[in-house]
Coordinates of C-alpha atoms and ligand atoms in Angstrom, one line a residue:
Chain X
M1 CA 2.1 8.5 -32.9
A2 CA 5.2 10.2 -34.0
T3 CA 7.9 7.8 -32.5
A4 CA 6.5 4.4 -33.4
V5 CA 6.2 5.0 -37.0
K6 CA 9.7 6.0 -37.0
V7 CA 9.9 1.9 -36.3
D8 CA 7.7 -0.3 -39.1
G9 CA 6.5 -3.3 -38.3
Y10 CA 9.7 -5.4 -38.4
G11 CA 11.4 -3.7 -36.6
F12 CA 13.4 -1.0 -39.3
E13 CA 14.8 2.0 -38.4
R14 CA 13.3 4.8 -41.2
P15 CA 15.8 6.9 -42.7
E16 CA 15.5 10.4 -41.6
D17 CA 14.6 11.5 -45.1
F18 CA 11.8 8.9 -45.1
D19 CA 8.9 9.8 -46.9
F20 CA 5.7 9.7 -44.6
E21 CA 3.3 10.9 -46.7
T22 CA 4.4 8.8 -49.8
Y23 CA 4.4 6.1 -47.2
E24 CA 0.6 7.0 -46.1
E25 CA -0.8 7.3 -48.9
F26 CA 0.7 3.3 -49.9
M27 CA -0.5 2.4 -46.6
S28 CA -4.3 4.2 -46.9
R29 CA -4.7 2.1 -50.4
Y30 CA -2.5 -1.6 -49.2
L31 CA -4.7 -2.4 -46.1
S32 CA -7.9 -2.5 -48.4
V33 CA -5.7 -5.1 -50.7
L34 CA -5.1 -6.5 -47.5
V35 CA -7.6 -7.3 -45.8
R36 CA -9.2 -8.4 -49.6
R37 CA -6.9 -10.3 -49.8
A38 CA -6.9 -11.7 -46.3
K39 CA -10.3 -13.4 -47.2
K40 CA -9.7 -15.0 -50.3
W41 CA -6.6 -16.9 -47.9
E42 CA -8.9 -17.4 -45.4
Q43 CA -10.9 -19.3 -48.0
L44 CA -8.0 -21.3 -48.9
F45 CA -6.8 -22.2 -46.1
G46 CA -10.2 -23.4 -45.1
S47 CA -10.2 -27.5 -45.4
S48 CA -8.4 -30.3 -45.8
P49 CA -3.7 -29.9 -45.5
L50 CA -2.8 -27.0 -46.7
E51 CA 0.1 -28.9 -48.6
D52 CA -2.9 -30.3 -50.9
H53 CA -3.7 -26.3 -51.6
L54 CA -0.8 -25.1 -52.2
K55 CA -0.3 -27.4 -55.3
R56 CA 0.8 -25.8 -58.1
S57 CA -2.0 -24.5 -60.0
S58 CA -2.8 -20.9 -61.5
K59 CA -5.0 -20.0 -58.5
V60 CA -2.6 -20.3 -55.9
K61 CA 0.1 -18.4 -58.3
R62 CA -2.1 -15.7 -58.6
Y63 CA -2.7 -15.8 -55.0
T64 CA 1.0 -15.5 -54.5
R65 CA 1.5 -12.8 -56.9
K66 CA -1.1 -10.4 -54.7
G67 CA 0.5 -11.2 -51.6
I68 CA 0.4 -13.8 -48.7
P69 CA -1.4 -12.5 -45.9
G70 CA 1.6 -11.5 -42.8
D71 CA -0.3 -14.0 -40.7
K72 CA -0.1 -16.9 -43.0
R73 CA 3.2 -15.9 -44.5
A74 CA 5.7 -17.9 -42.3
L75 CA 3.9 -21.2 -42.5
V76 CA 2.8 -20.7 -46.7
W77 CA 6.4 -20.5 -47.3
M78 CA 7.5 -23.3 -44.9
T79 CA 5.3 -25.5 -47.1
M80 CA 5.7 -24.3 -50.4
S81 CA 9.3 -24.7 -50.1
G82 CA 9.1 -28.3 -48.6
A83 CA 10.8 -26.4 -44.9
L84 CA 8.2 -28.0 -43.9
A85 CA 7.7 -31.4 -44.5
R86 CA 11.7 -31.2 -44.1
M87 CA 12.2 -30.2 -40.7
Q88 CA 9.4 -32.9 -39.0
A89 CA 10.8 -35.7 -41.3
N90 CA 13.9 -33.7 -39.4
P91 CA 13.4 -34.5 -35.9
G92 CA 16.2 -33.2 -33.6
V93 CA 18.7 -32.4 -36.2
Y94 CA 18.7 -28.4 -35.9
Q95 CA 19.7 -28.9 -32.0
R96 CA 22.2 -31.6 -33.2
L97 CA 23.8 -29.3 -35.2
L98 CA 24.1 -27.3 -33.0
E99 CA 26.0 -29.2 -30.4
A100 CA 29.5 -29.3 -31.3
P101 CA 31.3 -26.4 -29.9
T102 CA 31.8 -23.0 -31.9
H103 CA 34.8 -22.2 -30.6
D104 CA 38.9 -22.8 -33.5
D105 CA 36.7 -22.5 -36.2
P106 CA 37.7 -20.1 -39.2
V107 CA 34.3 -20.4 -40.4
I108 CA 32.2 -19.3 -37.3
D109 CA 34.3 -16.7 -36.3
A110 CA 33.5 -15.4 -39.5
I111 CA 30.0 -15.5 -38.8
R112 CA 30.7 -14.3 -35.6
T113 CA 31.6 -10.9 -37.1
D114 CA 28.8 -10.4 -38.6
I115 CA 26.2 -10.6 -36.3
H116 CA 26.5 -7.7 -35.1
R117 CA 26.7 -6.7 -38.8
T118 CA 24.1 -7.4 -39.9
F119 CA 20.2 -4.5 -39.9
P120 CA 23.0 -3.0 -36.9
E121 CA 19.7 -0.3 -36.7
N122 CA 16.7 -2.9 -36.1
V123 CA 15.6 -2.9 -33.3
F124 CA 14.6 -6.1 -32.4
F125 CA 18.3 -6.4 -32.9
V126 CA 20.4 -3.2 -31.7
D127 CA 17.8 -2.6 -28.3
A128 CA 18.1 -6.6 -27.2
P129 CA 20.2 -7.4 -25.1
E130 CA 23.2 -9.8 -26.1
G131 CA 20.9 -13.3 -26.1
Q132 CA 19.0 -12.0 -28.4
R133 CA 21.6 -12.1 -31.2
V134 CA 21.6 -15.9 -30.7
P135 CA 19.2 -16.9 -32.7
L136 CA 20.9 -15.1 -35.5
F137 CA 24.3 -17.1 -34.9
N138 CA 22.8 -20.7 -34.3
V139 CA 21.0 -20.1 -37.5
L140 CA 23.8 -19.8 -39.3
V141 CA 25.9 -22.0 -37.6
A142 CA 23.4 -25.0 -37.7
F143 CA 23.3 -23.5 -41.9
A144 CA 26.9 -24.2 -41.9
R145 CA 27.3 -27.5 -40.5
R146 CA 24.4 -29.0 -43.0
R147 CA 25.7 -26.9 -46.5
P148 CA 29.5 -27.2 -45.3
D149 CA 30.1 -26.7 -49.2
V150 CA 28.7 -23.6 -48.6
G151 CA 29.8 -22.7 -45.3
Y152 CA 29.1 -19.4 -44.4
C153 CA 28.8 -16.8 -47.4
Q154 CA 28.4 -13.2 -46.2
G155 CA 24.3 -12.4 -47.4
L156 CA 23.4 -15.2 -45.8
N157 CA 23.1 -13.4 -42.4
F158 CA 21.2 -10.9 -44.2
V159 CA 18.7 -13.1 -45.6
A160 CA 19.0 -15.4 -42.2
G161 CA 17.9 -12.6 -40.3
M162 CA 15.4 -11.3 -42.6
L163 CA 14.0 -14.6 -42.4
L164 CA 13.7 -14.4 -38.7
L165 CA 12.4 -11.3 -38.8
V166 CA 9.0 -12.8 -40.3
V167 CA 9.3 -16.3 -39.4
K168 CA 10.6 -15.4 -35.6
D169 CA 11.6 -18.9 -34.9
E170 CA 14.8 -20.3 -34.9
E171 CA 14.4 -23.6 -36.1
R172 CA 11.6 -22.9 -38.7
S173 CA 13.9 -19.7 -39.8
F174 CA 16.8 -22.8 -40.4
W175 CA 15.1 -25.2 -42.1
L176 CA 13.6 -21.9 -44.5
L177 CA 17.2 -20.9 -45.2
D178 CA 17.7 -23.8 -45.9
A179 CA 15.3 -24.5 -48.6
F180 CA 16.5 -21.1 -50.0
V181 CA 19.2 -21.8 -51.0
G182 CA 18.9 -25.3 -51.7
G183 CA 16.4 -25.0 -54.1
V184 CA 15.0 -21.5 -54.0
V185 CA 17.7 -19.4 -55.9
P186 CA 19.5 -21.8 -57.8
T187 CA 22.6 -23.9 -56.9
G188 CA 26.6 -22.0 -56.8
Y189 CA 24.9 -18.7 -55.8
Y190 CA 26.6 -18.9 -52.0
T191 CA 29.3 -21.5 -52.8
P192 CA 32.9 -20.3 -52.9
A193 CA 33.7 -19.6 -56.4
M194 CA 29.9 -17.8 -56.4
T195 CA 29.9 -18.8 -60.1
G196 CA 25.7 -19.1 -60.3
L197 CA 25.8 -16.0 -59.2
R198 CA 28.3 -14.3 -61.6
T199 CA 26.1 -16.4 -64.1
D200 CA 23.0 -14.6 -63.2
T201 CA 24.3 -11.6 -63.2
R202 CA 25.4 -12.1 -66.8
V203 CA 22.3 -13.7 -67.9
L204 CA 20.1 -10.2 -66.3
A205 CA 23.0 -8.6 -69.0
E206 CA 21.3 -10.9 -71.6
L207 CA 18.0 -10.0 -70.9
V208 CA 18.2 -6.3 -70.5
R209 CA 20.1 -6.4 -73.3
A210 CA 17.7 -7.9 -75.3
R211 CA 15.0 -5.1 -74.5
W212 CA 16.3 -2.0 -74.8
P213 CA 20.3 -2.0 -76.2
D214 CA 20.8 1.5 -75.4
V215 CA 20.5 0.3 -71.5
D216 CA 23.2 -1.9 -73.5
A217 CA 24.9 -0.3 -74.8
T218 CA 25.4 3.3 -72.6
M219 CA 27.1 -0.1 -69.7
R220 CA 29.6 -1.6 -72.1
R221 CA 30.8 1.8 -72.9
E222 CA 31.1 2.8 -69.1
G223 CA 32.8 0.0 -68.3
A224 CA 30.3 -1.3 -65.6
T225 CA 28.1 -4.6 -65.7
F226 CA 25.5 -5.9 -63.8
D227 CA 27.6 -8.0 -61.8
L228 CA 29.3 -4.4 -60.5
V229 CA 25.7 -3.0 -59.6
A230 CA 23.6 -5.4 -58.7
T231 CA 25.3 -8.3 -56.7
K232 CA 24.1 -7.8 -53.8
W233 CA 20.3 -8.1 -55.1
F234 CA 20.9 -11.6 -56.3
V235 CA 22.5 -12.6 -52.8
C236 CA 20.3 -11.0 -50.8
A237 CA 17.8 -11.4 -53.5
Y238 CA 16.8 -7.6 -52.3
V239 CA 16.6 -7.8 -48.5
D240 CA 18.6 -4.7 -47.4
V241 CA 18.0 -3.4 -51.0
L242 CA 14.6 -3.0 -51.3
P243 CA 11.1 -1.6 -48.5
V244 CA 10.7 -4.1 -46.5
E245 CA 6.6 -4.3 -47.4
T246 CA 8.3 -4.4 -51.4
L247 CA 10.9 -7.3 -50.1
L248 CA 7.9 -9.9 -48.5
R249 CA 6.1 -9.7 -51.5
I250 CA 9.1 -10.4 -53.5
W251 CA 10.2 -13.3 -51.8
D252 CA 6.3 -14.8 -51.8
S253 CA 6.6 -15.2 -55.0
L254 CA 10.0 -16.3 -54.8
F255 CA 9.1 -18.9 -52.3
Y256 CA 6.2 -20.6 -55.2
E257 CA 8.0 -19.3 -58.7
G258 CA 10.9 -19.9 -57.7
A259 CA 14.3 -18.1 -59.1
K260 CA 12.6 -16.2 -62.4
V261 CA 11.3 -13.7 -59.5
V262 CA 14.4 -12.0 -59.2
F263 CA 15.2 -11.4 -63.0
R264 CA 11.8 -10.2 -62.9
V265 CA 12.4 -7.9 -60.2
A266 CA 15.7 -7.0 -61.3
V267 CA 14.4 -6.1 -65.4
T268 CA 11.8 -4.0 -63.7
M269 CA 13.9 -1.6 -61.9
V270 CA 16.2 -1.5 -64.8
A271 CA 12.8 -0.8 -67.5
R272 CA 11.8 2.3 -63.9
Q273 CA 15.2 3.8 -64.8
R274 CA 16.1 2.6 -68.6
A275 CA 16.2 6.6 -69.5
R276 CA 18.8 7.7 -66.8
V277 CA 20.9 4.6 -67.1
A278 CA 20.6 5.3 -71.2
A279 CA 21.7 8.8 -70.7
A280 CA 24.4 8.3 -68.2
R281 CA 27.4 9.8 -69.0
G282 CA 30.6 7.8 -67.2
L283 CA 30.6 5.2 -64.8
A284 CA 30.0 7.6 -61.4
D285 CA 26.5 8.0 -63.2
V286 CA 25.6 4.5 -64.2
V287 CA 26.5 3.4 -60.9
S288 CA 24.4 6.4 -59.2
A289 CA 20.9 6.3 -62.2
F290 CA 21.1 2.4 -60.3
R291 CA 21.7 3.0 -56.8
V292 CA 18.3 5.7 -57.8
A293 CA 16.1 2.6 -59.4
I294 CA 17.0 1.2 -55.8
D295 CA 16.2 4.8 -53.7
D296 CA 13.0 5.3 -55.9
P297 CA 10.0 6.3 -53.3
A298 CA 8.2 4.9 -55.5
N299 CA 9.4 1.3 -54.7
T300 CA 7.6 1.6 -51.4
F301 CA 4.3 1.0 -53.2
A302 CA 4.4 -2.9 -53.3
H303 CA 1.8 -3.6 -54.8
D304 CA 2.2 -1.3 -57.8
F305 CA 5.7 -2.0 -57.4
M306 CA 4.8 -5.9 -58.0
A307 CA 2.3 -5.3 -61.0
D308 CA 5.3 -3.7 -63.1
V309 CA 6.8 -7.0 -61.7
F310 CA 4.8 -8.8 -63.9
R311 CA 3.8 -6.9 -66.2
V312 CA 7.2 -5.2 -67.4
P313 CA 9.2 -7.5 -68.0
G314 CA 7.0 -9.4 -70.7
S315 CA 6.9 -12.6 -70.7
F316 CA 9.6 -14.7 -69.1
P317 CA 9.7 -18.9 -70.1
M318 CA 11.8 -20.5 -68.2
A319 CA 12.9 -22.3 -71.6
T320 CA 15.3 -18.5 -72.3
I321 CA 16.6 -18.7 -68.6
D322 CA 17.6 -21.5 -68.7
K323 CA 19.6 -21.5 -72.3
L324 CA 21.0 -17.6 -71.1
R325 CA 22.3 -20.0 -67.9
E326 CA 23.7 -22.4 -69.7
Q327 CA 25.6 -20.1 -72.1
C328 CA 27.0 -17.9 -69.0
E329 CA 28.5 -20.1 -67.4
R330 CA 30.5 -21.4 -70.1
A331 CA 31.2 -17.8 -69.9
V332 CA 32.6 -17.8 -66.6
L333 CA 34.1 -20.9 -66.2
E334 CA 36.5 -20.1 -68.9
E335 CA 36.9 -17.0 -67.0
D336 CA 38.0 -19.4 -64.0
R337 CA 40.0 -21.1 -66.2
Chain Y
M1 CA 36.5 5.2 -70.1
A2 CA 40.2 6.6 -68.2
G3 CA 40.6 9.8 -69.3
R4 CA 37.6 10.7 -71.2
G5 CA 37.1 14.5 -71.5
T6 CA 33.7 15.4 -70.3
A7 CA 32.1 19.0 -69.6
Q8 CA 34.4 20.9 -67.7
R9 CA 32.7 22.7 -64.3
P10 CA 34.6 23.4 -61.5
N11 CA 32.2 21.5 -58.7
G12 CA 33.0 23.8 -55.5
A13 CA 35.6 22.1 -54.2
G14 CA 37.9 23.6 -55.6
A15 CA 39.1 27.2 -57.4
A16 CA 38.7 27.9 -60.9
G17 CA 41.7 25.0 -60.8
K18 CA 41.4 22.1 -62.9
I19 CA 39.8 18.0 -61.6
C20 CA 41.9 15.3 -61.7
Q21 CA 39.6 12.2 -61.4
F22 CA 40.8 9.0 -60.1
K23 CA 39.4 5.3 -59.7
L24 CA 40.5 4.0 -55.8
V25 CA 39.9 0.5 -54.9
L26 CA 39.8 -1.1 -51.1
L27 CA 40.4 -4.3 -50.4
G28 CA 41.3 -6.1 -47.5
E29 CA 40.5 -9.5 -45.1
S30 CA 36.5 -8.4 -43.8
A31 CA 35.8 -6.5 -40.9
V32 CA 38.8 -4.8 -41.5
G33 CA 37.7 -1.2 -42.0
K34 CA 37.4 -0.7 -45.5
S35 CA 34.1 1.2 -45.3
S36 CA 34.4 2.9 -42.3
L37 CA 37.5 4.3 -43.2
V38 CA 35.1 5.4 -46.3
L39 CA 32.6 6.4 -44.3
R40 CA 34.6 8.7 -42.3
F41 CA 36.6 10.3 -45.8
V42 CA 33.6 11.0 -47.6
K43 CA 31.0 11.4 -44.5
G44 CA 32.8 12.2 -41.5
Q45 CA 30.9 9.9 -39.7
F46 CA 31.9 6.2 -37.7
H47 CA 29.5 3.6 -37.2
E48 CA 30.7 1.0 -34.5
Y49 CA 28.5 -1.7 -36.4
Q50 CA 28.8 -0.8 -40.0
E51 CA 26.7 -3.2 -41.8
S52 CA 28.9 -6.1 -43.8
T53 CA 29.8 -5.4 -47.7
I54 CA 28.1 -7.2 -50.0
G55 CA 29.2 -7.4 -53.6
A56 CA 30.9 -3.6 -53.4
A57 CA 30.0 -0.1 -52.5
F58 CA 30.4 2.6 -55.3
L59 CA 31.0 6.6 -53.1
T60 CA 32.8 9.5 -54.3
Q61 CA 34.9 12.3 -52.2
T62 CA 36.7 15.6 -54.2
V63 CA 39.6 16.3 -52.4
C64 CA 41.7 19.9 -52.7
L65 CA 45.9 20.3 -53.1
D66 CA 46.6 24.0 -53.7
D67 CA 44.8 24.6 -57.6
L68 CA 43.9 20.8 -58.0
T69 CA 40.8 19.0 -57.0
V70 CA 41.0 15.7 -57.4
K71 CA 38.0 13.5 -57.2
F72 CA 38.3 10.0 -56.0
E73 CA 35.7 6.9 -57.4
I74 CA 35.4 4.8 -54.7
W75 CA 34.9 1.4 -54.5
D76 CA 34.8 -0.2 -51.8
T77 CA 34.7 -4.1 -51.1
A78 CA 32.8 -6.8 -49.5
G79 CA 35.9 -8.2 -48.0
Q80 CA 35.1 -12.5 -47.2
E81 CA 37.3 -14.5 -49.3
R82 CA 34.8 -15.5 -51.8
Y83 CA 34.2 -12.6 -53.2
H84 CA 37.6 -12.4 -54.7
S85 CA 36.6 -13.8 -57.7
L86 CA 34.7 -10.4 -58.2
A87 CA 37.6 -8.2 -57.5
P88 CA 39.8 -7.9 -60.8
M89 CA 36.8 -6.0 -61.6
Y90 CA 37.2 -3.6 -58.6
Y91 CA 40.8 -3.1 -59.3
R92 CA 41.0 -3.2 -63.5
G93 CA 41.8 0.1 -64.5
A94 CA 42.3 1.4 -61.0
Q95 CA 44.6 4.0 -60.3
A96 CA 44.9 3.9 -56.8
A97 CA 44.4 1.6 -54.0
I98 CA 44.1 0.8 -50.5
V99 CA 45.3 -2.3 -49.3
V100 CA 43.7 -2.1 -45.3
Y101 CA 44.5 -4.6 -42.4
D102 CA 43.8 -4.8 -39.2
I103 CA 46.6 -4.0 -36.4
T104 CA 44.8 -6.3 -33.8
T105 CA 44.5 -9.6 -36.2
Q106 CA 48.2 -10.6 -37.6
D107 CA 46.1 -12.8 -40.3
T108 CA 44.7 -9.2 -42.1
F109 CA 47.9 -8.3 -42.4
S110 CA 49.1 -11.4 -44.1
R111 CA 46.0 -11.3 -46.4
A112 CA 46.9 -7.2 -47.1
K113 CA 50.3 -8.7 -48.3
T114 CA 48.6 -11.6 -50.2
W115 CA 46.4 -7.9 -51.9
V116 CA 49.7 -6.5 -52.6
K117 CA 51.3 -8.8 -54.9
E118 CA 48.0 -9.4 -56.6
L119 CA 47.8 -6.2 -57.4
Q120 CA 51.8 -5.7 -58.5
R121 CA 50.7 -8.6 -61.1
Q122 CA 47.8 -7.9 -62.5
A123 CA 46.0 -4.4 -61.5
S124 CA 47.0 -1.8 -64.2
P125 CA 51.6 -1.1 -63.4
N126 CA 51.4 2.5 -62.5
I127 CA 49.2 2.1 -59.7
V128 CA 49.7 3.6 -56.8
I129 CA 49.1 1.6 -53.6
A130 CA 48.9 2.3 -49.9
L131 CA 49.1 0.2 -47.1
A132 CA 46.7 1.4 -43.9
G133 CA 47.1 -0.3 -40.8
N134 CA 43.3 0.0 -39.2
K135 CA 42.0 0.4 -35.4
A136 CA 45.2 2.0 -35.0
D137 CA 42.8 3.4 -31.4
L138 CA 43.0 -0.2 -30.2
A139 CA 47.0 0.1 -30.0
N140 CA 46.7 -2.1 -26.4
G141 CA 45.7 -5.1 -28.9
R142 CA 48.4 -5.0 -31.1
M143 CA 48.9 -7.6 -33.0
V144 CA 51.3 -6.0 -35.7
E145 CA 53.8 -3.7 -35.4
F146 CA 54.5 -0.5 -36.9
D147 CA 58.0 -1.0 -38.1
E148 CA 57.2 -4.4 -39.3
A149 CA 54.6 -2.9 -41.6
Q150 CA 56.4 0.3 -42.5
A151 CA 59.5 -2.0 -43.5
Y152 CA 57.4 -4.5 -45.2
S153 CA 55.7 -1.3 -47.3
E154 CA 59.8 0.5 -48.3
E155 CA 60.3 -2.9 -49.6
N156 CA 57.1 -2.5 -52.1
G157 CA 57.1 1.3 -52.8
L158 CA 54.4 1.2 -50.7
L159 CA 52.3 4.6 -48.8
F160 CA 52.1 3.4 -45.3
M161 CA 50.1 4.8 -42.7
E162 CA 48.4 3.3 -39.6
T163 CA 45.1 4.3 -39.5
S164 CA 42.1 4.9 -37.5
A165 CA 38.6 4.9 -38.7
K166 CA 37.7 5.6 -35.0
T167 CA 38.9 8.6 -34.0
A168 CA 40.0 9.9 -37.5
M169 CA 43.1 9.4 -37.1
N170 CA 45.4 9.7 -40.6
V171 CA 41.9 9.0 -42.7
N172 CA 42.1 12.3 -44.9
D173 CA 45.8 12.0 -44.9
I174 CA 45.8 8.8 -46.2
F175 CA 44.0 10.0 -49.2
L176 CA 46.0 12.7 -49.8
A177 CA 49.1 11.7 -50.1
I178 CA 47.5 9.1 -52.7
A179 CA 46.0 12.7 -54.2
K180 CA 49.6 14.4 -54.4
K181 CA 51.3 10.7 -55.1
L182 CA 48.6 10.3 -57.8
P183 CA 50.4 11.3 -61.2
K184 CA 48.5 14.1 -62.2
N185 CA 48.7 14.0 -66.7
D186 CA 46.1 12.8 -69.0
Q187 CA 47.6 9.8 -70.0
A188 CA 47.3 7.7 -66.5
G189 CA 44.4 8.2 -66.8
G190 CA 42.7 11.4 -64.3
G191 CA 40.2 12.8 -66.9
A192 CA 38.7 16.9 -66.4
V193 CA 35.2 15.5 -65.1
G194 CA 31.4 17.4 -64.7
Q195 CA 29.6 17.8 -61.7
G196 CA 31.0 16.8 -58.3
G197 CA 29.4 13.8 -56.5
S198 CA 26.9 14.7 -53.9
G199 CA 30.0 13.7 -50.9
S200 CA 31.7 16.8 -52.1
R201 CA 33.3 18.3 -49.1
R202 CA 36.1 20.1 -49.2
L203 CA 39.4 18.8 -46.9
D204 CA 42.0 21.6 -46.1
E205 CA 42.6 20.5 -42.2
G206 CA 45.6 18.2 -41.5
G207 CA 48.0 20.8 -43.8
A208 CA 47.0 18.9 -46.9
G209 CA 47.6 21.2 -50.0
S210 CA 50.3 23.1 -48.0
Q211 CA 53.2 21.1 -49.3
G212 CA 54.5 22.6 -52.8
S213 CA 53.0 21.5 -55.6
T214 CA 52.5 17.8 -57.1
G215 CA 54.0 19.0 -60.8
K216 CA 51.5 18.8 -63.5
C217 CA 47.8 18.8 -63.8
C218 CA 45.3 17.2 -65.9
K219 CA 44.2 19.2 -68.8
Ligands
GTP1 N1 37.9 0.3 -32.6 C1 38.1 0.7 -34.0 N2 36.9 -0.1 -35.0 C2 36.9 -0.1 -35.8 C3 37.8 0.6 -36.7 N3 37.4 1.0 -37.9 C4 36.1 0.0 -38.3 N4 36.4 -0.5 -37.0 C5 35.2 -1.5 -36.8 O1 35.0 -2.8 -37.5 C6 33.9 -3.9 -37.8 C7 34.1 -3.5 -39.8 O2 34.3 -2.5 -39.9 P1 34.1 -2.5 -41.3 O3 34.3 -1.1 -41.7 O4 32.8 -2.8 -41.7 O5 34.9 -3.1 -41.8 P2 35.1 -3.9 -43.7 O6 36.4 -4.0 -44.4 O7 34.7 -3.3 -44.3 O8 34.4 -5.1 -43.9 P3 33.0 -5.8 -45.3 O9 32.9 -5.4 -46.0 O10 33.2 -7.3 -44.4 O11 34.4 -6.5 -45.6 C8 32.6 -2.4 -37.8 O12 32.3 -2.8 -36.7 C9 33.5 -1.6 -37.3 O13 32.7 0.0 -36.2 C10 38.7 1.6 -35.9 O14 39.4 2.4 -36.5 N5 39.0 1.2 -35.0
MG2 MG1 32.5 -3.2 -45.5

């Protein structure tokens, strides 16, 4: 057992200081939750086509918020995001995107550079012979060709890598990545100007300011902005930021409810470290407070974490987010001029 | 925040001496070894496969110069061009910058020159800039001549060293050279600070601190 648990179910090596006790405690409770969820989803999967079942409904929303069972996750994500429909409507497209040669192309060179720099510690990637990294390369190359306006943006390597670990199929991962960039997250996250990303870090600042003026005041005083501390949260949608179980639960809702889930998680993490951030002295102190937010062992408790995510930030009307986005985007564009 | 004094307390890195705090930013093309240089400097480690940096990483490290303790607050930025729009945030208010290129790729040297230009135009006027020609251990794949980079550095008033994060060559030295060159008065932004970050490590190898005093210290 000692060696078996050094690596989690998704191939990630656990850090040396990994808190097994906390994790065991979490898993012993979480397993029974998973069994209950599995039964419910089994019923949902029961009869007619899955698409019909996954139509927007409060029931499915409730179900996804409580977690999609691991064995159904890939299919449910594919269905909810529209990736499955698009894959079926575009037979052979993925293979054709990979036909052109891959040399003498700076975009592809950039991808190549990052292949070994994606989850270098993950056994599915690292122990693998050279060939097994090819799926990640292929998915990113195909995506760059399908979306030349985006090409390759660092961070997508982590998103695509995670998709591959969950879906375990190249073509499906590709279509999911396509759906992810093209619809799940807002436009302009990964494009060269990154306008959407810079907009959303500012939206987060506004959301925080409205809730906790003390946090906002400290951050302003110390010159700490959310693009300084939280860019990776948004670019990677928490991959390589939060523990895998928790991440997958976030993505369950992300694929169903869309990008505002990213804000909910961010606001929840700030809420949990509110006192620490507010009391910080100096930029380094603010930054370490956010580091604590990420490294908090409590983040391992996926179920409790998600319960907080849907409770702590309070109501989250899309209209508010849209309005803030409009306002913040104007500021970003102004800055670029 | 520059120059803000907080409770003064020796952080174990030096004797009773003064503590100066400086903000340092690393810039340069993706995969030239920025994160590796920082990892070597702060933790004494090297990873053959270092994860790509998204956004930026923040680390601290302390070095000793005689009776003076210099605490670096290091921003290790993402190298890909599209993260460029975030860069000003990191170099704004920085007292020092290390611009890194990879001696085995000419492109990364051109990119480094662009960074230097941008810093000279947009960063604070007395920023100390160092140029690091990294991956010096790969000398048989060299595409950028030492003399060329040195001549360029002299013209532009930069500190220059070839470094290797892999072998540790010149890594501590380049940070120490920067520490020595930084003005140590309050106005320059070096502030007395409180606790040392978790990465504090005494650096006294390589003749560090053996040279004469660097002048005034911060109060
Ligand atoms: N041989 C050799 N390899 C190095 C050296 N420094 C870094 N590398 C390797 O070069 C690759 C990139 O290094 P990083 O430190 O991640 O580069 P970076 O500049 O931080 O890249 P970004 O985060 O993408 O901007 C890694 O695989 C390192 O192992 C060096 O001095 N010698
Ligand atoms: Mg890096």
